[in-house]
């Protein structure tokens, strides 16, 4: 097994520093290439830990069964290294979301050049997993989001990914300037994973995803078919048009009454909104339907309209 | 004073987004002008507040020869909290309001703001969204058209601003106010003017004159006398724009002003090494043209926009097409 660290693009900064986007590559045989990308948003760290855990697993494989890596694994832990290093979601200086720059342009602005280099290097991948960690405002259960236009190719892999939820997204819910959309559009399957919350790690979620990733890679022929792996145990709930959004009726402090991932009964309290100036509760937030609470407010301060949670109603398993 | 929406805040007083509703109230609005979707863009809001005062005086003065004949809606600032806290985006969750259109009445905070802006402005036939670029690049006052129809091409010239620039729409603009307005017919315009984060009085004067000229030439206001000979308008179609992108990082310095014509090979600025102090590159005009955009932020990364030239001939490139999402 060959292991190398590569720089996919290096860009000069104003004062003597260079911004590099790097990837770790493990090459076994000439089988399919797969990739994991993360850190498009500088406040999302879960994917960085996923990449670390994959390096641990792959290096152990290199010691024990190097022949079992039939293809190539590419890990891109930080697509927005400036944002990660400075605790900023967007690309610093440009104040814009890197995931709004794809497919990019090799002769454009710095974020467009990064996007173009990433697209260029992912050409021909059999599967790209783009791992996100929500943001600082919301916590997500482990879920994979599938663009409905490409669901024939993506859904079988999504089901094997050991996630709690598969969210089938309509075209209106998918940004056509995102990495995932542009890869899928070009013919490279890309699954978007969301789990945890911004600025934190949830190691249990990482282990759950790791099991799924290895199972999918074995299905794809990246790993030898006889390689023994932990079996995926999660049977994902499918979310489609059966999602209820809980938006704040008023501004204040949101205090949750349940944990994210709870199965809710219609009318059951999800939490309430209070004011630091008042004894009275400003608003009660209740589940509008039976279902799984898969998103829950993490940052307590809310404005009118702030998203407090999402519930997938009447869960059905497929 | 009418307001787009009222909203509670976690600790502050409730807030609203007020607007001016001027002219005959028994008619549908003929014109809606919006500024301050980005909280750090000050030229547009300042000019719109002065325009509202001008039109209000016209109404109350009741001079028979100068009349506000049509209804006009003016929103000087959409992102009120961003303006007061010097934030380009909605300060609480750092969302660019101009990526949230058409919005949603019962959605998230910025979706509600977007829906409220759209709900009021879509009634008008003419719609204008005034921007002030960003804090990096100064823009000469200009009208931008994205995938326009012939009526818009003709009407854009009525502002009398130094340039009308036509562009294709691109995927970066899909959720902007200007793009979503197109679904409601009428005629829609984007104006870019100046540099964010400060006021440029000379650009404000040009913009004010342009808006008054537009009001007069469209018959919304009658009885004004315009100095027609002051117009120095140029129309730039597709591919008549050249973006100068830096291939070197450093400190960029230029003494030029936007709005001047330059010759091919003419000096535009220098890139210095911020450590050694030596000149790393001299930037010159690749073609003759009108210097419509110029970098004012000296810190320069590889790949940054230095300047944009509007050219008489079709010498533009594909890079400039994608850069036109910037600053909106």
XYZ file of C-alpha atoms in Angstrom:
646
model
C 0.000 0.000 0.000
C 1.376 3.390 -0.996
C 0.760 6.410 1.239
C 1.427 9.994 0.248
C 0.485 13.579 1.114
C -0.268 15.760 -1.900
C -0.900 19.443 -2.394
C -3.682 19.905 -4.918
C -3.337 23.682 -5.108
C -1.088 26.319 -3.547
C -2.059 29.980 -3.612
C -0.022 32.968 -2.483
C -1.349 35.109 0.370
C -0.512 38.826 0.587
C 2.340 38.550 3.089
C 4.783 35.700 2.466
C 2.458 32.784 3.245
C 0.987 30.189 0.942
C -2.424 28.609 1.247
C -2.264 24.893 0.429
C -5.086 22.428 -0.005
C -3.775 18.973 0.772
C -5.010 15.439 0.517
C -3.833 12.163 2.007
C -3.802 9.348 -0.529
C -3.671 5.587 0.131
C -3.161 3.573 -3.013
C -3.527 -0.188 -3.138
C -4.434 -1.774 -6.461
C -5.929 -0.314 -9.585
C -9.515 -0.614 -8.332
C -11.974 2.268 -7.907
C -10.997 5.588 -6.371
C -13.070 6.961 -3.508
C -12.760 10.217 -1.580
C -13.881 11.868 1.630
C -14.042 15.654 1.702
C -14.655 17.827 4.740
C -13.972 21.228 6.191
C -15.600 23.218 3.402
C -16.993 25.223 6.295
C -14.386 26.328 8.802
C -16.644 25.761 11.819
C -17.418 22.109 10.991
C -14.985 19.683 12.542
C -16.701 16.280 12.504
C -15.305 15.434 9.063
C -11.762 16.153 10.178
C -12.093 13.482 12.835
C -13.646 11.087 10.319
C -10.549 11.552 8.155
C -8.291 10.910 11.144
C -10.152 7.704 12.058
C -9.921 6.543 8.434
C -6.156 7.104 8.430
C -5.903 5.024 11.616
C -7.952 2.242 10.043
C -6.091 2.342 6.717
C -2.688 2.301 8.346
C -3.719 -0.691 10.425
C -4.925 -2.325 7.197
C -1.539 -1.507 5.678
C 0.142 -3.418 8.486
C -2.211 -6.409 8.519
C -3.824 -6.790 5.085
C -2.226 -4.354 2.581
C -3.472 -6.561 -0.248
C -7.079 -5.816 0.799
C -6.932 -2.255 -0.514
C -7.866 -2.874 -4.133
C -8.380 0.744 -5.093
C -7.396 4.215 -3.934
C -8.643 6.270 -0.991
C -8.254 10.065 -1.000
C -8.919 12.085 2.138
C -9.399 15.866 1.951
C -9.899 16.854 5.593
C -9.812 20.617 5.157
C -10.995 22.241 1.947
C -11.153 25.585 3.741
C -7.947 25.524 5.804
C -7.906 29.287 6.348
C -11.428 29.124 7.783
C -10.563 26.135 9.962
C -7.391 27.763 11.251
C -9.179 31.005 12.095
C -12.493 29.589 13.337
C -14.519 31.066 10.500
C -17.250 29.244 8.576
C -16.709 31.132 5.348
C -13.513 31.652 3.419
C -11.741 34.401 5.387
C -11.261 37.668 3.499
C -13.896 36.698 0.919
C -16.685 36.398 3.513
C -18.390 33.857 1.315
C -19.307 30.216 1.682
C -16.873 28.012 -0.271
C -19.788 25.691 -1.010
C -21.302 28.445 -3.194
C -18.322 28.568 -5.566
C -18.483 25.210 -7.359
C -17.600 24.210 -10.020
C -15.152 27.084 -9.662
C -12.789 28.500 -12.224
C -9.011 28.014 -12.492
C -8.547 31.661 -13.441
C -11.012 33.175 -10.977
C -10.855 34.360 -7.382
C -9.079 32.332 -4.700
C -12.217 30.392 -3.625
C -13.069 29.714 -7.267
C -9.552 28.375 -7.840
C -9.861 26.109 -4.802
C -13.234 24.843 -6.056
C -11.846 24.210 -9.545
C -8.822 22.332 -8.167
C -11.060 20.151 -5.987
C -13.342 19.360 -8.922
C -10.322 18.581 -11.061
C -8.779 16.186 -8.545
C -12.040 14.372 -7.834
C -12.555 13.558 -11.502
C -13.300 9.893 -11.972
C -14.066 9.078 -8.320
C -16.453 6.181 -7.807
C -17.860 7.854 -4.688
C -17.226 11.110 -2.834
C -18.512 11.554 0.703
C -18.763 15.208 1.638
C -18.953 15.300 5.431
C -20.604 18.294 7.083
C -21.362 19.119 10.710
C -24.358 21.421 10.461
C -23.357 24.792 11.952
C -23.080 26.341 15.411
C -26.842 26.863 15.606
C -28.218 23.363 14.971
C -27.378 19.787 15.970
C -28.082 16.963 13.528
C -28.402 13.214 14.024
C -26.238 11.195 11.596
C -27.900 11.556 8.228
C -27.152 11.429 4.555
C -28.735 13.854 2.139
C -29.479 12.601 -1.341
C -30.282 14.760 -4.330
C -33.470 13.183 -5.695
C -32.340 13.712 -9.309
C -29.511 11.244 -8.752
C -31.211 8.891 -6.311
C -31.022 5.823 -8.585
C -27.250 5.830 -8.245
C -27.004 7.259 -4.761
C -29.739 5.600 -2.729
C -28.258 2.078 -2.586
C -24.996 3.503 -1.254
C -26.814 5.827 1.132
C -28.730 2.886 2.600
C -25.486 1.044 3.288
C -23.892 4.027 5.028
C -25.175 3.120 8.519
C -26.838 6.487 9.045
C -30.002 7.131 11.065
C -31.736 9.080 8.339
C -31.740 9.481 4.570
C -33.145 12.805 3.448
C -34.238 12.849 -0.185
C -33.860 16.436 -1.322
C -35.778 18.114 -4.104
C -33.905 20.261 -6.652
C -35.147 23.382 -4.873
C -33.365 22.241 -1.706
C -30.052 21.625 -3.444
C -27.712 24.490 -4.228
C -26.382 24.229 -7.742
C -23.143 25.892 -6.644
C -22.352 23.155 -4.102
C -19.636 20.544 -4.400
C -22.125 17.679 -4.104
C -24.410 18.939 -6.852
C -21.578 19.630 -9.264
C -20.002 16.218 -8.737
C -23.316 14.418 -9.177
C -24.101 16.516 -12.205
C -20.757 15.571 -13.750
C -21.327 11.879 -13.065
C -19.240 11.364 -9.936
C -21.602 10.115 -7.205
C -21.468 12.299 -4.116
C -23.280 11.718 -0.835
C -23.611 14.582 1.596
C -23.319 13.522 5.236
C -24.542 15.806 8.028
C -23.975 14.986 11.681
C -23.321 16.709 14.987
C -22.986 20.460 15.352
C -20.478 23.130 14.451
C -17.365 23.644 16.575
C -17.565 20.237 18.199
C -16.896 16.529 17.800
C -19.239 13.596 18.381
C -16.917 10.558 18.321
C -19.824 8.091 18.510
C -21.215 9.496 15.262
C -17.802 9.156 13.643
C -17.574 5.469 14.590
C -21.096 4.895 13.242
C -20.181 6.549 9.946
C -16.863 4.729 9.761
C -18.686 1.393 9.813
C -20.887 2.556 6.951
C -18.036 3.994 4.881
C -16.069 0.745 5.024
C -19.137 -1.287 4.086
C -19.798 0.937 1.062
C -16.154 0.866 -0.020
C -16.228 -2.924 0.099
C -19.434 -2.914 -2.011
C -17.685 -0.699 -4.547
C -14.657 -2.955 -4.778
C -12.242 -0.550 -3.116
C -11.757 -3.112 -0.361
C -11.443 -6.858 -0.875
C -14.805 -8.648 -0.757
C -13.661 -11.148 1.837
C -12.326 -8.492 4.216
C -14.118 -8.799 7.543
C -15.704 -5.560 8.643
C -18.103 -4.523 11.409
C -21.652 -4.913 10.101
C -23.798 -1.789 9.647
C -26.719 -1.925 12.059
C -28.674 1.229 11.369
C -31.698 1.010 9.144
C -32.209 4.553 8.021
C -35.520 6.326 8.156
C -36.371 7.937 4.834
C -37.290 11.605 4.961
C -38.946 12.965 1.872
C -41.785 15.458 1.884
C -42.769 14.379 5.391
C -40.629 16.917 7.247
C -41.987 19.494 9.697
C -39.927 22.624 10.349
C -40.172 24.196 13.780
C -39.495 27.926 13.490
C -39.414 30.262 16.477
C -42.658 32.179 16.933
C -40.830 34.885 18.824
C -37.326 35.905 19.825
C -35.678 34.903 23.089
C -33.854 31.997 24.682
C -34.789 28.534 23.494
C -34.621 25.872 26.206
C -34.996 22.335 24.856
C -37.119 19.795 26.702
C -35.855 16.723 24.839
C -32.644 15.473 23.278
C -32.037 15.434 19.562
C -32.911 12.057 18.077
C -35.979 11.616 20.311
C -39.088 9.967 18.975
C -41.815 12.518 19.481
C -45.564 12.228 19.908
C -47.764 14.896 18.352
C -48.224 17.707 20.863
C -45.246 16.691 23.002
C -43.110 19.654 24.148
C -39.857 20.098 22.245
C -38.870 23.103 24.332
C -39.892 26.632 25.168
C -38.771 30.181 24.526
C -38.218 32.483 27.477
C -37.058 36.045 27.994
C -34.320 37.028 30.417
C -36.556 39.985 31.385
C -39.775 38.072 32.026
C -40.930 35.253 34.285
C -43.545 34.106 31.816
C -42.780 31.688 28.997
C -43.012 33.477 25.648
C -43.744 30.419 23.528
C -44.138 26.681 23.908
C -42.719 24.606 21.082
C -44.496 21.301 20.528
C -44.139 18.489 18.023
C -46.670 19.014 15.211
C -46.784 15.277 14.431
C -45.521 11.910 15.569
C -42.000 11.456 14.342
C -38.266 11.591 14.820
C -36.650 14.828 15.953
C -33.589 14.833 13.726
C -32.501 18.466 14.066
C -32.459 20.431 17.317
C -31.411 23.979 18.143
C -27.918 24.040 19.644
C -27.396 27.788 20.056
C -30.025 28.974 22.531
C -30.570 32.570 21.459
C -33.189 32.796 18.737
C -34.773 35.398 16.530
C -38.322 35.184 15.287
C -38.146 32.567 12.540
C -34.966 30.857 13.754
C -35.031 27.132 13.116
C -35.549 25.224 16.381
C -35.870 21.712 15.041
C -36.986 19.404 12.278
C -39.182 16.359 12.644
C -39.635 13.627 10.102
C -43.233 12.530 10.521
C -44.657 9.012 10.731
C -41.341 7.277 10.322
C -41.287 4.501 7.802
C -38.331 2.248 7.232
C -37.332 0.981 3.841
C -44.327 55.451 8.137
C -45.143 52.095 6.476
C -42.952 49.149 7.331
C -42.067 45.929 5.544
C -42.270 43.856 8.687
C -42.084 44.084 12.456
C -39.991 41.589 14.318
C -39.081 40.854 17.905
C -35.446 40.634 19.012
C -34.016 38.496 21.812
C -32.964 41.428 24.016
C -33.350 44.652 22.088
C -36.555 46.465 21.281
C -38.680 45.113 18.489
C -37.430 46.323 15.141
C -38.897 47.021 11.739
C -37.857 47.815 8.166
C -39.525 51.120 7.271
C -39.980 52.416 3.752
C -41.270 55.490 1.980
C -44.505 55.264 0.022
C -44.757 58.462 -1.992
C -47.058 59.804 -4.674
C -50.664 58.981 -5.524
C -51.793 56.242 -3.150
C -54.689 55.176 -5.358
C -52.335 53.753 -7.999
C -50.103 50.706 -8.019
C -46.441 51.623 -7.473
C -44.616 52.555 -10.659
C -41.161 52.290 -9.143
C -39.607 50.467 -6.179
C -36.000 51.290 -5.230
C -34.147 49.207 -2.682
C -30.759 49.681 -1.013
C -28.944 48.321 2.003
C -29.638 44.639 1.442
C -26.011 44.504 2.586
C -25.481 46.416 5.805
C -22.070 47.820 4.832
C -23.217 49.417 1.576
C -23.821 53.032 2.452
C -23.957 55.065 -0.769
C -27.275 53.646 -1.950
C -29.107 54.079 1.338
C -27.871 57.633 1.768
C -28.910 58.609 -1.746
C -32.308 56.945 -1.376
C -32.997 58.791 1.856
C -32.134 62.073 0.094
C -34.299 61.088 -2.862
C -37.214 60.334 -0.539
C -36.816 63.784 1.002
C -36.676 65.370 -2.457
C -39.866 63.607 -3.567
C -41.637 64.327 -0.282
C -40.855 68.025 -0.723
C -42.103 67.847 -4.282
C -45.369 66.424 -2.972
C -45.856 68.952 -0.216
C -44.583 71.974 -2.113
C -47.341 71.484 -4.647
C -45.633 73.413 -7.418
C -47.685 72.931 -10.541
C -44.702 72.624 -12.861
C -42.903 69.926 -10.831
C -45.139 67.021 -9.926
C -44.740 63.511 -8.574
C -47.239 61.832 -10.856
C -46.689 58.189 -9.965
C -46.386 56.190 -6.776
C -42.805 55.401 -5.696
C -41.613 53.011 -2.967
C -38.181 53.640 -1.458
C -36.435 51.283 0.983
C -33.151 52.904 2.081
C -32.028 49.926 4.188
C -33.226 46.327 4.245
C -30.539 44.966 6.575
C -31.206 47.425 9.387
C -29.362 45.464 12.067
C -26.424 44.935 9.699
C -26.267 48.673 9.001
C -26.295 49.560 12.684
C -23.601 47.016 13.500
C -21.535 47.554 10.308
C -22.140 44.049 9.045
C -22.588 43.190 5.396
C -24.723 40.165 6.236
C -27.546 39.579 8.703
C -25.422 39.800 11.842
C -27.020 37.059 13.934
C -26.403 34.073 11.693
C -24.118 35.731 9.130
C -26.470 35.092 6.230
C -26.305 37.103 3.027
C -29.887 38.347 2.655
C -29.306 38.657 -1.076
C -29.042 34.872 -1.295
C -32.383 34.281 0.438
C -34.873 35.406 -2.198
C -37.735 34.716 -2.826
C -37.822 34.046 0.923
C -40.605 32.497 2.915
C -43.178 34.240 5.084
C -43.039 31.583 7.803
C -39.440 30.542 7.255
C -36.226 31.540 8.967
C -35.545 35.149 9.933
C -33.733 36.164 6.752
C -36.271 34.276 4.616
C -39.002 36.350 6.278
C -37.115 39.562 5.580
C -36.604 38.529 1.945
C -40.264 37.596 1.523
C -41.349 40.940 2.981
C -39.072 42.898 0.610
C -40.306 40.928 -2.375
C -43.941 41.210 -1.365
C -43.832 45.005 -1.350
C -41.527 45.623 -4.311
C -42.991 43.144 -6.769
C -46.060 45.377 -7.169
C -44.003 48.014 -8.955
C -43.358 48.061 -12.708
C -39.810 49.451 -12.475
C -37.595 47.901 -9.796
C -34.089 49.008 -8.888
C -31.725 47.332 -6.420
C -28.839 49.644 -5.525
C -25.560 48.101 -4.381
C -22.212 49.526 -3.327
C -19.921 46.677 -4.329
C -17.907 45.404 -1.363
C -15.066 46.730 0.769
C -12.394 45.576 -1.680
C -13.424 47.061 -5.004
C -14.706 50.499 -5.971
C -17.292 50.544 -8.730
C -17.989 53.478 -11.002
C -21.759 54.233 -10.919
C -23.280 51.847 -13.445
C -26.437 49.979 -14.360
C -26.111 46.223 -14.668
C -28.509 44.128 -16.683
C -28.650 40.355 -16.372
C -30.268 38.589 -19.306
C -32.341 41.699 -20.110
C -35.169 42.201 -22.565
C -35.212 45.037 -25.099
C -37.347 47.287 -22.890
C -34.799 46.981 -20.090
C -31.922 47.708 -22.466
C -33.611 50.908 -23.564
C -34.803 52.003 -20.137
C -31.408 51.395 -18.490
C -30.043 54.276 -20.531
C -32.549 56.669 -18.965
C -30.545 56.790 -15.731
C -27.787 58.534 -17.638
C -25.131 56.819 -15.509
C -21.697 56.480 -17.144
C -22.143 52.822 -18.110
C -24.800 50.224 -18.755
C -23.313 46.742 -18.585
C -25.100 43.679 -19.893
C -24.353 40.219 -18.540
C -25.730 36.704 -18.668
C -27.358 35.428 -15.516
C -25.263 32.938 -13.577
C -25.848 30.412 -10.834
C -24.423 32.715 -8.147
C -27.314 35.104 -8.725
C -30.285 32.747 -8.649
C -31.436 33.726 -5.160
C -30.788 37.448 -5.437
C -33.543 40.038 -5.325
C -32.757 41.237 -8.845
C -33.022 37.741 -10.262
C -36.242 36.828 -8.483
C -37.909 40.090 -9.540
C -37.716 38.852 -13.122
C -40.448 36.310 -12.376
C -42.873 39.188 -11.859
C -42.342 40.899 -15.202
C -41.855 44.646 -15.304
C -38.360 46.061 -15.759
C -35.566 45.312 -13.337
C -32.198 46.978 -12.791
C -29.158 46.578 -10.592
C -27.076 49.647 -9.884
C -23.538 49.418 -8.561
C -21.987 52.538 -7.109
C -18.823 53.070 -5.097
C -17.077 51.198 -2.326
C -18.722 49.598 0.709
C -17.928 50.670 4.242
C -17.810 54.410 3.521
C -19.605 57.162 1.632
C -18.158 58.563 -1.569
C -19.847 61.939 -2.007
C -18.999 62.242 -5.711
C -20.533 58.843 -6.501
C -23.583 59.732 -4.406
C -24.080 62.901 -6.431
C -23.827 60.968 -9.699
C -26.289 58.385 -8.464
C -28.734 61.008 -7.203
C -28.655 62.806 -10.549
C -29.148 59.476 -12.315
C -32.196 58.557 -10.265
C -33.770 61.974 -10.724
C -33.107 61.756 -14.462
C -34.791 58.357 -14.512
C -37.833 59.700 -12.649
C -38.118 62.562 -15.081
C -37.580 60.575 -18.275
C -40.072 57.893 -17.301
C -42.706 60.507 -16.467
C -42.845 59.561 -12.799
C -41.873 63.140 -12.042
C -42.653 65.926 -14.468
C -41.452 69.454 -14.777
C -37.792 68.979 -13.970
C -35.120 70.460 -16.184
C -32.162 68.154 -16.731
C -28.768 69.067 -18.048
C -28.956 66.566 -20.911
C -25.510 67.383 -22.206
C -23.909 66.046 -19.028
C -24.757 62.462 -19.899
C -21.730 60.500 -21.050
C -23.351 57.125 -21.363
C -21.783 53.995 -22.829
C -23.488 50.646 -23.333
C -21.332 47.534 -22.926
C -22.745 44.284 -24.211
C -21.672 40.735 -23.557
C -17.919 40.172 -23.799
C -17.118 43.894 -23.622
C -15.592 43.551 -20.201
C -12.130 42.491 -19.165
C -11.297 41.392 -15.612
C -7.684 41.900 -14.543
C -6.950 39.121 -12.090
C -3.753 39.089 -10.085
C -1.452 36.138 -10.522
C 0.744 37.417 -7.694
C 0.018 38.278 -4.084
C 1.292 41.341 -2.254
C 0.323 44.931 -1.548
C -1.522 46.619 -4.395
C -1.253 50.386 -4.815
C -2.940 52.539 -7.432
C -3.515 56.265 -7.733
C -6.106 56.039 -10.509
C -9.782 56.868 -10.201
C -12.600 54.753 -11.566
C -14.492 56.169 -14.513
C -11.481 57.180 -16.605
C -10.503 55.742 -19.978
C -7.131 54.031 -20.227
C -5.041 53.003 -23.202
C -3.638 49.526 -23.804
C -0.410 49.227 -21.814
C -1.227 52.170 -19.539
C -0.157 51.816 -15.897
C -2.897 50.833 -13.486
C -0.968 50.031 -10.321
C 1.907 48.184 -8.685
C 2.079 45.058 -6.570
C 4.702 45.316 -3.840
C 6.262 42.576 -1.765
C 5.042 43.416 1.738
C 8.307 42.248 3.313
C 11.060 43.424 0.983
C 9.235 46.513 -0.237
C 10.197 45.751 -3.817
C 7.800 45.919 -6.737
C 6.765 42.414 -7.714
C 4.632 43.332 -10.686
C 3.421 46.320 -12.599
C -0.186 46.094 -13.676
C -1.027 47.621 -17.015
C -4.187 47.743 -19.073
C -4.411 44.730 -21.399
C -6.712 46.636 -23.748
C -8.046 50.151 -24.116
C -11.169 50.673 -22.056
C -13.156 52.381 -19.345
C -11.821 51.640 -15.866
C -15.101 50.737 -14.202
C -13.819 48.808 -11.148
C -10.599 49.233 -9.197
C -9.219 47.451 -6.164
C -9.022 49.633 -3.059
C -8.112 46.884 -0.594
C -4.313 46.795 -0.786
C -3.891 43.236 0.525
C -3.890 41.062 -2.528
C -4.137 37.278 -2.728
C -3.287 35.301 -5.827
C -6.442 35.304 -7.918
C -7.903 38.576 -6.639
C -9.673 41.070 -8.874
C -7.490 44.136 -9.475
C -9.592 46.031 -11.975
C -12.236 45.702 -14.632
C -12.063 47.418 -17.986
C -15.099 47.953 -20.175
C -13.975 47.727 -23.732
C -15.303 49.136 -26.972
C -14.609 45.852 -28.732
C -15.539 42.323 -27.662
C -12.362 41.455 -25.793
C -13.856 40.166 -22.560
C -13.172 36.776 -21.071
C -15.013 34.006 -19.290
C -13.557 34.960 -15.925
C -15.389 38.245 -15.840
C -18.690 36.499 -16.420
C -18.362 34.533 -13.195
C -17.003 37.491 -11.247
C -20.183 39.425 -11.733
C -21.792 37.639 -8.814
C -19.314 39.389 -6.539
C -20.459 42.512 -4.777
C -24.092 41.508 -4.868
